[in-house]
Amino acid sequence: MTRRVQFHETDLAGLVHFSVFFRYMEEAEHALWRAAGLSIHPPETEVGWPRRSTGFEFYRALRFEDEFEVCIRVAAMDASTIRYRCLISRGEERIANGDLTITCVLKRPNEPMKAIPIPAAVAARFRPASGEEA
Amino acid sequence: MTRRVQFHETDLAGLVHFSVFFRYMEEAEHALWRAAGLSIHPPETEVGWPRRSTGFEFYRALRFEDEFEVCIRVAAMDASTIRYRCLISRGEERIANGDLTITCVLKRPNEPMKAIPIPAAVAARFRPASGEEA
Amino acid sequence: MTRRVQFHETDLAGLVHFSVFFRYMEEAEHALWRAAGLSIHPPETEVGWPRRSTGFEFYRALRFEDEFEVCIRVAAMDASTIRYRCLISRGEERIANGDLTITCVLKRPNEPMKAIPIPAAVAARFRPASGEEA
Amino acid sequence: MTRRVQFHETDLAGLVHFSVFFRYMEEAEHALWRAAGLSIHPPETEVGWPRRSTGFEFYRALRFEDEFEVCIRVAAMDASTIRYRCLISRGEERIANGDLTITCVLKRPNEPMKAIPIPAAVAARFRPASGEEA
């Protein structure tokens, strides 16, 4: 996914605010799902994907109107969990490395969310995809 | 409502990004509802309040860690619409004036949203409140 | 400018938050400048473009993963002010109409911002462009 | 720091968007600095505090109008680096744990940022504070 820094993503230090990197990573995640023919949140779904843990290491800053690339791949998958690795780069420069772990849950009104196995249609698209990048 | 500018609300020009003023106005709107004993979005509700039109005039800028006040009041109300006026100020200085018009709708799965009369319990709290400020 | 709704741009009503429309309009504004060979905020500049007034009328909602178009054009220009008109649409449907007025200022450390004439290089790119869209 | 979830911080899953937790952590960081008589970004400063790494573990979700607490403390400090630990809770419930590492740098126009020792005035306020919470 190629993306350009927008003005509203910068802060008064002149750089992209660090919380915005998590939005870039998630935008690439959803683009990866779309590339696999899926939506992570189709209308009326009872299946959700809450985030369990996430982090970023920052090596360089991004500035207004920079063009950069966000590369995300499935690093691991078990019964109900997907773990992504993400690289943000600008040309040859590594900007940041991120990771993100999500869990598949059932969401019903007036019930607590409950972890469930990843639907087969989803697992089938991502299991062989572990070496693939968006 | 008194509020302090947060770092993530600034942009690289060193000022609060203009889109954030609409979030300040809405935060004050919801605080006004809470002060009236209401929530604008209780769990499981079928009643929604989409925004119909909104605008701001900006007179001065806000900067990181400024403290400022957001004052919102109901300026007009008819069968299904509420119109607010909002003033953002820092001490004696006028920073910006905003307005916001919302419509009461019924939201049901697989049906288009439909305008409905403002529920009596809501209208009763805001009609006499038209001279009051949060 | 064609854009897709991102997950972080939605709110719990399932729609794009109204403050995000102002970000879409500004992204299109900056794309219009880039298409004219300009940046609205080049590094080390002393010239700024604070927003003076802005507003939106909303006709329909945008939802997660919708694709939509943002069309912005210069509607008026005088010595130090540019006024844009903006249309957001999804296919044949009109979603929202916005307007945005910005003023050209000189920004120097420890001095108040002062309105100045629009630089000739900028005015020349936008004056004939008043019928053009991004 | 006590804080209430704002509408614009939720997403269409009805929960606070995970990127917003990093903003809560940073708001508490800056409140900790103010409580120590400092600002992390005073006007005209040449000293900056870019974020080097950060992460969150999420245990429970936050919803619209929830009140919650953000507790941040200095977990470690060396010559040019500060590491915080952060706990977000709602009453007795643990919502999320975060960490954040920042580096002190000198920022000059047209020079790359360079790591420098933490200014003595800052180190003096935080070194004894390592057991203290905001």
Coordinates of C-alpha atoms in Angstrom, one line a residue:
Chain A
M1 CA 0.0 0.0 0.0
T2 CA 1.4 3.4 -1.0
R3 CA 0.2 6.3 1.0
R4 CA 1.0 10.0 1.3
V5 CA 1.2 11.9 4.6
Q6 CA -1.8 14.2 5.1
F7 CA -1.6 17.5 6.9
H8 CA -4.0 16.4 9.6
E9 CA -1.7 13.5 10.4
T10 CA 1.2 15.8 11.5
D11 CA 1.7 17.4 14.9
L12 CA 3.4 20.6 16.0
A13 CA 6.8 18.9 16.0
G14 CA 6.3 18.8 12.2
L15 CA 6.2 15.0 12.1
V16 CA 3.5 12.4 11.7
H17 CA 2.0 11.7 15.2
F18 CA 3.1 8.3 16.4
S19 CA -0.5 7.2 17.0
V20 CA -1.2 7.6 13.3
F21 CA 1.3 4.8 12.4
F22 CA -1.2 2.3 14.0
R23 CA -3.9 3.7 11.6
Y24 CA -1.5 3.2 8.6
M25 CA -0.9 -0.4 9.8
E26 CA -4.7 -1.0 10.1
E27 CA -5.4 0.5 6.7
A28 CA -2.9 -1.9 5.1
E29 CA -4.5 -4.8 7.1
H30 CA -7.9 -4.0 5.6
A31 CA -6.4 -3.6 2.2
L32 CA -4.8 -7.1 2.6
W33 CA -8.3 -8.5 3.5
R34 CA -9.8 -6.8 0.4
A35 CA -7.1 -8.2 -1.8
A36 CA -8.1 -11.6 -0.5
G37 CA -11.7 -11.0 -1.4
L38 CA -12.8 -10.3 2.2
S39 CA -14.0 -7.5 4.4
I40 CA -12.9 -7.5 8.0
H41 CA -16.3 -5.9 9.0
P42 CA -19.1 -6.8 6.6
P43 CA -22.5 -5.3 7.3
E44 CA -24.6 -7.2 10.0
T45 CA -21.8 -9.5 10.9
E46 CA -21.6 -11.1 14.4
V47 CA -17.9 -11.9 14.0
G48 CA -15.5 -9.3 15.3
W49 CA -11.7 -8.9 15.4
P50 CA -10.6 -7.0 18.5
R51 CA -7.0 -6.1 18.8
R52 CA -5.1 -7.9 21.5
S53 CA -1.7 -6.4 21.4
T54 CA 0.3 -4.1 19.1
G55 CA 3.5 -2.2 19.0
F56 CA 5.8 -0.1 16.9
E57 CA 9.6 0.6 16.8
F58 CA 10.3 3.9 15.1
Y59 CA 13.6 4.5 13.2
R60 CA 12.9 7.6 11.2
A61 CA 10.2 10.3 11.0
L62 CA 7.7 10.9 8.3
R63 CA 6.9 14.5 7.2
F64 CA 4.0 16.3 5.4
E65 CA 3.5 15.1 1.8
D66 CA 6.1 12.3 2.1
E67 CA 5.2 9.2 0.1
F68 CA 5.8 5.9 1.9
E69 CA 4.9 2.3 1.7
V70 CA 3.2 0.1 4.2
C71 CA 3.8 -3.6 3.9
I72 CA 1.9 -6.0 6.1
R73 CA 1.9 -9.8 6.2
V74 CA 0.4 -12.6 8.3
A75 CA 3.3 -13.8 10.5
A76 CA 1.4 -16.4 12.5
M77 CA -2.0 -17.8 12.9
D78 CA -3.5 -20.2 15.4
A79 CA -7.1 -21.4 16.1
S80 CA -8.5 -17.9 16.9
T81 CA -5.6 -15.5 16.5
I82 CA -3.8 -13.8 13.7
R83 CA -0.5 -12.0 14.1
Y84 CA 0.8 -9.5 11.5
R85 CA 4.2 -8.0 11.0
C86 CA 4.3 -4.6 9.3
L87 CA 7.1 -2.5 7.7
I88 CA 6.8 1.1 6.9
S89 CA 9.4 2.4 4.5
R90 CA 10.2 5.5 2.3
G91 CA 12.2 4.4 -0.7
E92 CA 15.2 2.4 0.7
E93 CA 14.8 3.8 4.2
R94 CA 13.2 1.8 7.0
I95 CA 10.8 4.1 8.9
A96 CA 9.2 1.8 11.4
N97 CA 8.4 -1.8 12.2
G98 CA 5.1 -2.8 13.8
D99 CA 3.2 -5.9 14.9
L100 CA -0.5 -6.5 15.6
T101 CA -2.3 -9.5 17.1
I102 CA -6.1 -9.8 16.7
T103 CA -8.5 -12.4 18.0
C104 CA -11.7 -13.7 16.3
V105 CA -14.8 -13.3 18.5
L106 CA -18.5 -13.7 18.4
K107 CA -20.4 -10.5 19.3
R108 CA -24.1 -10.8 20.3
P109 CA -26.2 -8.1 21.9
N110 CA -26.2 -8.4 25.7
E111 CA -23.6 -11.2 25.7
P112 CA -19.9 -10.8 26.4
M113 CA -17.6 -11.2 23.4
K114 CA -16.4 -14.8 23.2
A115 CA -13.3 -16.1 21.3
I116 CA -14.2 -18.5 18.4
P117 CA -12.2 -20.3 15.8
I118 CA -11.3 -18.3 12.8
P119 CA -13.9 -19.0 10.1
A120 CA -12.6 -21.5 7.5
A121 CA -13.2 -19.0 4.6
V122 CA -10.9 -16.5 6.3
A123 CA -8.2 -19.0 7.4
A124 CA -8.1 -20.5 3.9
R125 CA -7.2 -17.1 2.4
F126 CA -4.5 -16.3 4.9
R127 CA -2.8 -19.5 5.9
P128 CA -1.1 -20.0 2.5
A129 CA -0.6 -16.3 2.4
S130 CA 2.0 -16.1 5.2
G131 CA 4.7 -15.2 2.8
E132 CA 2.7 -12.7 0.9
E133 CA 2.7 -8.9 1.2
A134 CA 0.1 -6.2 0.5
Chain B
M1 CA -16.8 22.8 29.3
T2 CA -13.1 23.6 30.0
R3 CA -10.6 21.8 27.9
R4 CA -6.9 21.8 27.3
V5 CA -5.3 21.4 23.8
Q6 CA -3.6 18.0 23.4
F7 CA -0.5 17.4 21.4
H8 CA -2.2 15.1 18.9
E9 CA -4.7 17.8 18.1
T10 CA -2.0 20.2 16.7
D11 CA -0.6 20.1 13.2
L12 CA 2.7 21.1 11.7
A13 CA 1.7 24.8 11.6
G14 CA 1.8 24.6 15.4
L15 CA -1.9 25.2 15.8
V16 CA -5.0 23.1 16.5
H17 CA -6.2 21.5 13.3
F18 CA -9.4 23.1 12.2
S19 CA -11.3 19.7 12.0
V20 CA -10.6 19.3 15.7
F21 CA -12.9 22.3 16.5
F22 CA -15.9 20.2 15.4
R23 CA -14.8 17.5 17.9
Y24 CA -14.7 20.1 20.7
M25 CA -18.2 21.3 19.7
E26 CA -19.5 17.7 19.8
E27 CA -17.8 16.9 23.1
A28 CA -19.6 20.0 24.6
E29 CA -22.9 18.8 23.0
H30 CA -22.7 15.4 24.7
A31 CA -21.7 17.0 28.0
L32 CA -24.8 19.2 27.7
W33 CA -26.9 16.0 27.2
R34 CA -25.3 14.4 30.2
A35 CA -25.9 17.5 32.3
A36 CA -29.6 17.1 31.3
G37 CA -29.5 13.5 32.5
L38 CA -29.5 12.1 28.9
S39 CA -27.1 10.2 26.6
I40 CA -27.1 11.0 22.9
H41 CA -26.3 7.4 22.2
P42 CA -27.5 4.9 24.8
P43 CA -26.7 1.2 24.2
E44 CA -29.2 -0.6 21.9
T45 CA -31.0 2.6 20.9
E46 CA -32.8 2.7 17.6
V47 CA -32.9 6.6 17.7
G48 CA -30.0 8.4 16.0
W49 CA -29.0 12.0 15.6
P50 CA -27.1 12.5 12.3
R51 CA -25.6 15.8 11.7
R52 CA -27.3 17.8 8.9
S53 CA -25.1 20.9 8.7
T54 CA -22.3 22.5 10.6
G55 CA -19.8 25.3 10.3
F56 CA -17.2 27.4 12.1
E57 CA -15.8 30.9 11.8
F58 CA -12.3 31.1 13.2
Y59 CA -10.9 34.3 14.8
R60 CA -7.8 33.2 16.6
A61 CA -5.7 30.1 16.8
L62 CA -5.3 27.6 19.7
R63 CA -1.9 26.3 20.6
F64 CA -0.5 23.3 22.5
E65 CA -1.5 23.3 26.2
D66 CA -3.8 26.3 25.9
E67 CA -6.8 26.1 28.2
F68 CA -10.0 27.2 26.6
E69 CA -13.8 27.1 27.1
V70 CA -16.4 25.6 24.9
C71 CA -19.9 27.0 25.4
I72 CA -22.8 25.4 23.6
R73 CA -26.6 26.1 23.7
V74 CA -29.7 25.1 21.9
A75 CA -30.5 28.0 19.6
A76 CA -33.6 26.5 17.9
M77 CA -35.7 23.3 17.9
D78 CA -38.5 22.1 15.7
A79 CA -40.3 18.8 15.4
S80 CA -37.3 16.7 14.5
T81 CA -34.3 19.1 14.4
I82 CA -32.1 20.7 17.0
R83 CA -29.8 23.6 16.2
Y84 CA -26.9 24.6 18.5
R85 CA -24.7 27.6 18.7
C86 CA -21.2 27.3 20.1
L87 CA -18.6 29.7 21.3
I88 CA -15.0 28.7 21.9
S89 CA -13.0 31.3 23.9
R90 CA -9.7 31.6 25.8
G91 CA -10.2 33.9 28.7
E92 CA -11.6 37.1 27.3
E93 CA -10.7 36.3 23.7
R94 CA -13.2 34.9 21.2
I95 CA -11.5 32.0 19.3
A96 CA -14.3 30.7 17.1
N97 CA -18.0 30.5 16.6
G98 CA -19.7 27.3 15.5
D99 CA -23.1 26.0 14.7
L100 CA -24.5 22.5 14.3
T101 CA -27.9 21.2 13.2
I102 CA -28.9 17.6 14.0
T103 CA -32.0 15.6 13.0
C104 CA -33.7 12.9 15.0
V105 CA -34.0 9.6 13.0
L106 CA -35.1 6.0 13.5
K107 CA -32.4 3.5 12.6
R108 CA -33.5 -0.1 11.9
P109 CA -31.4 -2.8 10.2
N110 CA -32.0 -3.0 6.5
E111 CA -34.2 0.1 6.5
P112 CA -33.2 3.6 5.4
M113 CA -32.9 6.1 8.3
K114 CA -36.3 8.0 8.7
A115 CA -36.7 11.4 10.4
I116 CA -39.0 11.1 13.5
P117 CA -40.3 13.6 16.0
I118 CA -37.8 14.4 18.9
P119 CA -38.8 12.1 21.8
A120 CA -40.8 14.0 24.4
A121 CA -38.3 13.2 27.1
V122 CA -35.5 14.9 25.1
A123 CA -37.6 17.8 24.0
A124 CA -38.7 18.5 27.5
R125 CA -35.1 18.8 28.7
F126 CA -33.9 21.1 26.0
R127 CA -36.9 23.3 25.1
P128 CA -36.8 25.4 28.4
A129 CA -33.0 25.2 28.2
S130 CA -32.7 27.4 25.1
G131 CA -31.1 30.2 27.2
E132 CA -28.8 27.9 29.1
E133 CA -25.2 27.2 28.4
A134 CA -22.9 24.2 29.3
Chain C
M1 CA -9.7 12.6 -5.7
T2 CA -11.0 9.1 -5.0
R3 CA -10.8 7.8 -1.5
R4 CA -12.1 4.8 0.5
V5 CA -13.5 5.1 4.0
Q6 CA -11.1 3.7 6.6
F7 CA -12.2 1.9 9.7
H8 CA -10.7 4.6 12.1
E9 CA -12.9 7.2 10.3
T10 CA -16.1 5.6 11.4
D11 CA -17.9 6.0 14.8
L12 CA -20.2 3.8 16.8
A13 CA -23.2 4.9 14.8
G14 CA -21.5 2.9 11.9
L15 CA -20.9 6.1 9.8
V16 CA -18.0 8.3 9.0
H17 CA -17.7 10.9 11.8
F18 CA -18.8 14.3 10.5
S19 CA -15.4 15.9 11.5
V20 CA -13.7 13.6 9.1
F21 CA -15.4 15.3 6.1
F22 CA -13.3 18.4 6.8
R23 CA -10.2 16.2 6.5
Y24 CA -11.4 14.8 3.2
M25 CA -11.9 18.3 1.9
E26 CA -8.5 19.4 3.0
E27 CA -6.8 16.3 1.5
A28 CA -8.4 17.3 -1.8
E29 CA -7.3 20.9 -1.4
H30 CA -3.7 19.8 -0.9
A31 CA -4.0 17.4 -3.9
L32 CA -5.2 20.4 -5.9
W33 CA -2.1 22.4 -4.9
R34 CA 0.1 19.4 -5.8
A35 CA -1.6 19.1 -9.2
A36 CA -0.8 22.8 -9.7
G37 CA 2.9 22.1 -8.9
L38 CA 2.7 23.7 -5.4
S39 CA 2.8 22.6 -1.8
I40 CA 0.6 24.4 0.7
H41 CA 3.3 24.0 3.3
P42 CA 6.8 23.7 1.9
P43 CA 9.7 23.3 4.5
E44 CA 10.9 26.4 6.2
T45 CA 8.2 28.6 4.7
E46 CA 7.1 31.8 6.4
V47 CA 3.8 31.9 4.5
G48 CA 0.8 30.2 6.1
W49 CA -2.8 29.6 5.1
P50 CA -5.0 29.6 8.2
R51 CA -8.6 28.6 7.8
R52 CA -11.1 31.4 8.3
S53 CA -14.4 29.7 7.9
T54 CA -15.7 26.4 6.8
G55 CA -18.9 24.4 6.7
F56 CA -20.7 21.3 5.4
E57 CA -24.2 20.3 4.5
F58 CA -24.7 16.5 4.8
Y59 CA -27.2 14.7 2.5
R60 CA -26.3 11.0 2.9
A61 CA -23.9 9.0 5.1
L62 CA -20.7 7.2 4.2
R63 CA -19.9 3.8 5.6
F64 CA -16.9 1.6 6.1
E65 CA -15.1 0.7 2.8
D66 CA -17.4 2.9 0.7
E67 CA -15.5 4.4 -2.2
F68 CA -16.3 8.0 -2.9
E69 CA -15.1 11.1 -4.7
V70 CA -14.0 14.5 -3.4
C71 CA -14.2 17.3 -5.9
I72 CA -12.8 20.7 -4.9
R73 CA -12.4 23.9 -6.9
V74 CA -11.5 27.5 -6.3
A75 CA -14.8 29.4 -6.2
A76 CA -13.4 32.9 -5.4
M77 CA -10.1 34.6 -4.8
D78 CA -9.3 38.2 -3.7
A79 CA -6.1 39.8 -2.6
S80 CA -5.4 37.6 0.3
T81 CA -8.2 35.0 0.5
I82 CA -9.1 31.9 -1.4
R83 CA -12.6 30.3 -1.2
Y84 CA -13.2 26.7 -2.2
R85 CA -16.3 24.8 -2.9
C86 CA -16.3 21.0 -2.4
L87 CA -18.6 18.2 -3.4
I88 CA -18.4 14.7 -2.0
S89 CA -20.2 12.0 -4.0
R90 CA -20.5 8.3 -4.2
G91 CA -21.3 7.3 -7.8
E92 CA -24.4 9.4 -8.8
E93 CA -25.3 10.2 -5.2
R94 CA -24.5 13.6 -3.6
I95 CA -23.2 12.9 -0.1
A96 CA -22.2 16.4 1.1
N97 CA -21.3 19.9 0.0
G98 CA -18.6 21.9 1.7
D99 CA -16.9 25.3 1.6
L100 CA -13.7 26.5 3.0
T101 CA -12.1 30.0 3.1
I102 CA -8.4 30.4 3.8
T103 CA -6.3 33.5 4.2
C104 CA -2.6 34.1 3.3
V105 CA -0.5 35.2 6.2
L106 CA 3.1 35.9 7.1
K107 CA 4.3 33.9 10.1
R108 CA 7.4 35.0 12.0
P109 CA 8.6 33.9 15.4
N110 CA 7.4 36.2 18.1
E111 CA 5.2 38.3 15.8
P112 CA 1.4 38.0 15.3
M113 CA 0.3 36.5 12.0
K114 CA -0.4 39.2 9.4
A115 CA -2.5 38.9 6.3
I116 CA -0.5 39.4 3.1
P117 CA -1.3 39.3 -0.6
I118 CA -1.4 35.9 -2.1
P119 CA 2.0 35.2 -3.7
A120 CA 1.9 35.8 -7.5
A121 CA 3.1 32.3 -8.2
V122 CA 0.2 30.9 -6.3
A123 CA -2.4 33.3 -7.6
A124 CA -1.3 32.6 -11.2
R125 CA -2.0 28.9 -10.8
F126 CA -5.4 29.2 -9.3
R127 CA -6.9 32.3 -10.9
P128 CA -7.4 30.7 -14.3
A129 CA -8.2 27.4 -12.5
S130 CA -11.5 28.6 -11.1
G131 CA -13.5 26.3 -13.4
E132 CA -11.2 23.3 -12.8
E133 CA -11.7 20.4 -10.5
A134 CA -9.3 18.0 -8.8
Chain D
M1 CA -5.8 11.3 34.9
T2 CA -9.5 10.6 34.7
R3 CA -11.0 10.8 31.2
R4 CA -14.4 10.0 29.5
V5 CA -14.7 8.3 26.1
Q6 CA -15.7 10.8 23.5
F7 CA -18.0 9.8 20.5
H8 CA -15.3 10.6 17.9
E9 CA -13.0 8.1 19.6
T10 CA -15.3 5.2 18.9
D11 CA -15.4 3.1 15.7
L12 CA -18.2 1.1 14.1
A13 CA -17.5 -1.9 16.3
G14 CA -18.9 0.4 19.1
L15 CA -15.5 0.5 20.9
V16 CA -12.7 2.9 21.3
H17 CA -10.4 2.6 18.3
F18 CA -7.1 1.0 19.4
S19 CA -5.0 3.8 18.1
V20 CA -6.7 6.2 20.5
F21 CA -5.2 4.4 23.5
F22 CA -1.8 5.8 22.4
R23 CA -3.3 9.3 22.6
Y24 CA -4.7 8.6 26.1
M25 CA -1.2 7.5 27.1
E26 CA 0.4 10.6 25.7
E27 CA -2.2 12.9 27.2
A28 CA -1.3 11.4 30.6
E29 CA 2.4 11.8 29.9
H30 CA 2.0 15.5 29.2
A31 CA -0.2 15.9 32.3
L32 CA 2.7 14.2 34.3
W33 CA 5.1 16.8 32.9
R34 CA 2.8 19.6 33.8
A35 CA 2.4 18.2 37.3
A36 CA 6.2 18.4 37.5
G37 CA 6.1 22.1 36.4
L38 CA 7.3 21.3 32.9
S39 CA 6.0 21.4 29.3
I40 CA 7.2 18.7 26.9
H41 CA 7.1 21.2 24.1
P42 CA 7.6 24.8 25.2
P43 CA 7.4 27.5 22.5
E44 CA 10.6 28.0 20.5
T45 CA 12.4 25.0 22.0
E46 CA 15.2 23.2 20.2
V47 CA 14.8 20.1 22.4
G48 CA 12.4 17.4 21.1
W49 CA 11.2 14.0 22.5
P50 CA 10.6 11.7 19.5
R51 CA 8.9 8.4 20.4
R52 CA 11.3 5.4 19.9
S53 CA 9.0 2.5 20.6
T54 CA 5.6 1.9 22.1
G55 CA 3.0 -0.9 22.6
F56 CA -0.2 -1.9 24.2
E57 CA -1.8 -5.1 25.5
F58 CA -5.6 -4.9 25.5
Y59 CA -7.7 -6.8 28.1
R60 CA -11.1 -5.2 27.8
A61 CA -12.8 -2.7 25.6
L62 CA -13.9 0.9 26.4
R63 CA -17.2 2.2 25.2
F64 CA -18.9 5.6 24.6
E65 CA -19.1 7.7 27.7
D66 CA -17.2 5.2 29.9
E67 CA -15.1 6.9 32.5
F68 CA -11.7 5.5 33.0
E69 CA -8.3 6.2 34.5
V70 CA -4.9 6.6 32.9
C71 CA -2.0 6.0 35.2
I72 CA 1.5 6.7 33.9
R73 CA 4.9 6.5 35.6
V74 CA 8.6 6.7 34.7
A75 CA 9.8 3.1 34.7
A76 CA 13.4 3.7 33.6
M77 CA 15.6 6.6 32.6
D78 CA 19.2 6.6 31.2
A79 CA 21.3 9.4 29.7
S80 CA 19.0 10.3 26.9
T81 CA 16.0 8.0 27.2
I82 CA 12.8 7.9 29.3
R83 CA 10.7 4.7 29.5
Y84 CA 7.1 5.0 30.8
R85 CA 4.7 2.3 31.9
C86 CA 1.0 3.0 31.7
L87 CA -2.1 1.3 33.1
I88 CA -5.6 2.1 31.8
S89 CA -8.4 1.0 34.1
R90 CA -12.1 1.4 34.7
G91 CA -12.9 1.1 38.3
E92 CA -11.4 -2.2 39.5
E93 CA -11.0 -3.6 35.9
R94 CA -7.7 -3.5 34.0
I95 CA -8.4 -2.3 30.5
A96 CA -4.9 -2.1 29.0
N97 CA -1.2 -1.9 29.7
G98 CA 1.1 0.3 27.6
D99 CA 4.7 1.3 27.4
L100 CA 6.4 4.1 25.7
T101 CA 10.1 5.0 25.2
I102 CA 11.2 8.5 24.2
T103 CA 14.6 10.0 23.4
C104 CA 15.8 13.5 24.0
V105 CA 17.1 15.1 20.8
L106 CA 18.3 18.5 19.6
K107 CA 16.4 19.8 16.6
R108 CA 17.9 22.5 14.4
P109 CA 16.8 23.7 11.0
N110 CA 18.6 21.8 8.2
E111 CA 20.3 19.5 10.6
P112 CA 19.4 15.9 11.4
M113 CA 18.0 15.3 14.9
K114 CA 20.8 14.3 17.3
A115 CA 20.3 12.5 20.6
I116 CA 21.5 14.6 23.6
P117 CA 21.5 14.1 27.4
I118 CA 18.3 14.7 29.1
P119 CA 18.4 18.3 30.5
A120 CA 19.2 18.4 34.2
A121 CA 16.0 20.3 35.0
V122 CA 14.0 17.5 33.5
A123 CA 16.0 14.6 34.9
A124 CA 15.8 16.1 38.4
R125 CA 12.0 16.1 38.3
F126 CA 11.6 12.6 37.0
R127 CA 14.5 10.6 38.5
P128 CA 13.1 10.6 42.1
A129 CA 9.6 10.3 40.6
S130 CA 10.0 6.7 39.4
G131 CA 7.6 5.4 42.0
E132 CA 5.0 8.2 41.4
E133 CA 1.9 8.1 39.3
A134 CA -0.2 10.8 37.6

